Amino acid sequence: MHETISQDDLVILGELERKVLWLASWTIHHANHVRENTDGLKIGGHQASSASLATIMTALYFGILRPQDRVAVKPHASPNFHAIQYLLGKQTREKLENFRGYKGAQSYPSRTKDTDDVDFSTGSVGLGVAQTLFSSLVQDYVRAHGWGLDRAEGRMVALIGDAELDEGNIFECLLEGWKQGLRNCWWIVDYNRQSLDAVIREGLWQRYEELFRNFGWEVVILKYGSLLEAAFREPGGDILRQWIDRCPNQLYSALVFQGGAAWRRRLNDDIGYQGPVTSLIEARSDEELARLMTNLAGHDLPTLVDAFGRIRDDRPVCFICYTIKGYGLPFAGHKDNHAGLMTPAQMESFRLAMNIRPGHEWDRFEGLRADPQRLQAFLGKVAFAAGGERRLTAPHFPAPEELVVNIQPEMSTQFGFGALLNELAREKSELVSRIVTTSPDVTVSTNLGPWVNRRGLFAHEALADTFKSERIPSTFSWEFSAKGQHIELGIAEMNLFILLSALGLSHAINGERLIPIGTLYDPFIARGFDALNYACYQDARFILVATPSGVTLAPEGGAHQSIAEPLIGMAQDGLAAFEPAYVDELAVILTFALDYVQRGGDGGDSERNWLRDETGGSIYLRLSTRPIEQIKRTMTPALRQAIVDGAYWLREPGPNCQVAIAYTGAVAAEAIQATGFIAEDRRDVGLLAVTSADRLNAGWTAAMRARERGLAHARSHIEQLFAGLPPHCGLVTVLDGHPATLAWLGAVNGHRVRPLGVEHFGQTGTIADLYRHYGIDTNAIIAAAQAVAPGRPIRHLRVL
Ligand SMILES: Cc1ncc(C[n+]2csc(CCOP(=O)(O)OP(=O)(O)O)c2C)c(N)n1
Ligand SMILES: [Mg+2]
């Protein structure tokens, strides 16, 4: 559309800009002062930030963007986004009136909670920015594989607060973008020189400029609007330009806040009485002078439309747009304006200035000068909205009924994972062609090597493995091509999670489903945790394989041994966590995962869906490098279901069970051994294998909620498993991770419980040393059994 933006269209855009500013401000004001606000919580942080971006967003959404483009909006500019969607008929008045309320329009644009077609959720600053970069890479990946070629290639656009650029993850992803040949990505910096607390440092734009250029980006600096540019061309204009170029951010902001008379005083003091520039200043009223001096490019539609419209190629571009935080509002430029809200009196004058009649605040064209029919006709042909529903869908590829793998007598789950992927890599199914693996420089050490050998690495341009062509023996073939199915990342874990998020939304963004599998070391989930949370919040779908884990990594020491991750696995919404002990369990879980990540049913609020079984979600597998003796058994449908539901009795408790042991993961060997010993002195001992504390717990919660809502017969999996346990029976739980992960099992039927696990940073040593040190070895399990099921001494208990 921008090729044809005429003067007339610019006039309409100007009207819409006013409207966006008004609607965003009114939405916020309404939530604070009009709607009943019983909690007394003020809604700060949006008004000034939205005003800062109102012009840029008007230019983009109504003039520049195309249906295939996708945008991550600066979190606090969400009222602008909702206002724009409202004008385009895609947001309701009801949702705006309920901004930040229960089921109202969201404070920060949300893919999962908003209904007006948000492309990328934002909120935790920096993450949405990086998401656009990775989404561009994913678009390239999809197209390079020959999918989605019937759709136009889109641009991924981020609207960024200048203080947002302090977030390290932005620089991490810049580096990755450079490595992977980033294209079709625009970052538009709202350079208002204000953060939340204060006015930012001088001259940051130069640092940004150098930085982006270094990474191969084009940088466009948009500083002055058309009024200022015209004034600079007047006699004396060069002096005015020099003054403004040298004006410190703090002073500029203060003058913006103070207005026309203050501008005049200051300009006269600093540069006045120098001939032509004096006339330039004197020729303007206070109001005109203020308008001139605040005419930065980020508030000047002709400049913006022209600059955006000039970009014809696919190079990544960073636009640094000078803006004023709170532009057009009474607290414009004030350093404390982040949480600024207009008082009712200020709102009243703003309403008058905007020509809005009381009671007509939500009317779409109220107060605009242009003919409503023309406005409507203009909105009707806005390119951005012309493609209809922006959220795409993709078919669900059937997952195999089961995954077969050769089970060796002793194996670790990590090794089993590599073997399972190797088997998958041999298959020619559509599902397998959609799998894309990725890892932050731990591909080989997390056992993705065999998969990569078969499926290759992805890059735009083919690159052979020189070691191979030189015939130097190596276990791994490292060949890149446009058909490769592994994306190798640098070490930054934030990048892993944001890439998983982008890959895991491909069905909705590109209309082409990918099944991403990412591997990393378990403790480093914490490094990228906010990005993981963000990915889940957007409902991106992926399988995360974290290996190795826990103190079982014995000689690696505390820095590499994860403790809290099992609790993260339980607490993270949108992520179903599993920690199998045996490779046959892992095969079942992976089969489930390949299907679960593709589910897209509308589970609504039903209790059945507390585990997200209908809606699906992402998967986290916590694996280990410890080889343990495998169980020879035939997988039955019942066992399969139990593994997915989270637990099964490896040894059924008898009717007079005195103690039951519940374990997760690599401590299976200790749990089995201890159970054997305990059984010599305690009756009917049970051994519960917990494959997913997360799903087991969620199932329990769901059943309780269901019963409280009248479904008297609802029973969860754990309740069924525990149904036969007598009340006096004691429970011992054990895992290589925080003991709280399984401690809740005692609450299911009120059994006495002794939870064993790891609570302190790891030592180095052998597995035996460390299991003994933390009290998760055979002896500790026996001692705990003795404590929860008193009776004659258990003979194998060694007193240490
Ligand atoms: C990761 C994270 N840390 C802190 C915040 C709180 N916060 C929200 S906006 C903001 C400052 C934003 O400044 P800028 O990006 O320049 O946007 P502006 O307010 O100028 O529009 C901060 C610190 C956040 N949302 N996310
Ligand atoms: Mg700012």
Short mmCIF file of N, CA and C and ligand atoms in Angstrom, two decimals, residues 52 74 161-163 190-195 200 325, ligand 2:
data_model
loop_
_atom_site.label_atom_id
_atom_site.label_comp_id
_atom_site.label_asym_id
_atom_site.label_seq_id
_atom_site.Cartn_x
_atom_site.Cartn_y
_atom_site.Cartn_z
N SER A 52 4.24 7.33 23.03
CA SER A 52 5.54 7.39 22.37
C SER A 52 5.51 6.65 21.02
N LYS A 74 6.09 -3.57 21.59
CA LYS A 74 6.63 -3.21 22.91
C LYS A 74 5.53 -3.39 23.97
N GLY A 161 11.38 -0.73 22.88
CA GLY A 161 11.70 0.42 23.74
C GLY A 161 13.21 0.58 23.78
N ASP A 162 13.68 1.83 23.88
CA ASP A 162 15.14 1.99 23.85
C ASP A 162 15.80 1.35 25.06
N ALA A 163 15.15 1.42 26.21
CA ALA A 163 15.74 0.78 27.40
C ALA A 163 15.70 -0.74 27.27
N ASP A 190 12.04 2.68 19.54
CA ASP A 190 11.30 3.85 20.03
C ASP A 190 12.29 4.63 20.90
N TYR A 191 13.05 5.50 20.24
CA TYR A 191 14.18 6.15 20.91
C TYR A 191 13.68 7.40 21.64
N ASN A 192 12.95 7.17 22.72
CA ASN A 192 12.43 8.31 23.49
C ASN A 192 13.39 8.73 24.60
N ARG A 193 14.48 8.04 24.67
CA ARG A 193 15.54 8.35 25.63
C ARG A 193 15.05 8.32 27.07
N GLN A 194 14.03 7.53 27.29
CA GLN A 194 13.54 7.34 28.65
C GLN A 194 13.34 5.85 28.92
N SER A 195 13.67 5.47 30.14
CA SER A 195 13.39 4.10 30.57
C SER A 195 12.25 4.18 31.57
N ILE A 200 17.68 8.30 29.76
CA ILE A 200 18.84 7.43 29.55
C ILE A 200 20.08 8.21 29.14
N LYS A 325 8.49 10.41 24.96
CA LYS A 325 7.63 9.56 25.79
C LYS A 325 6.47 10.41 26.32
MG MG B 2 12.25 4.45 26.37
#
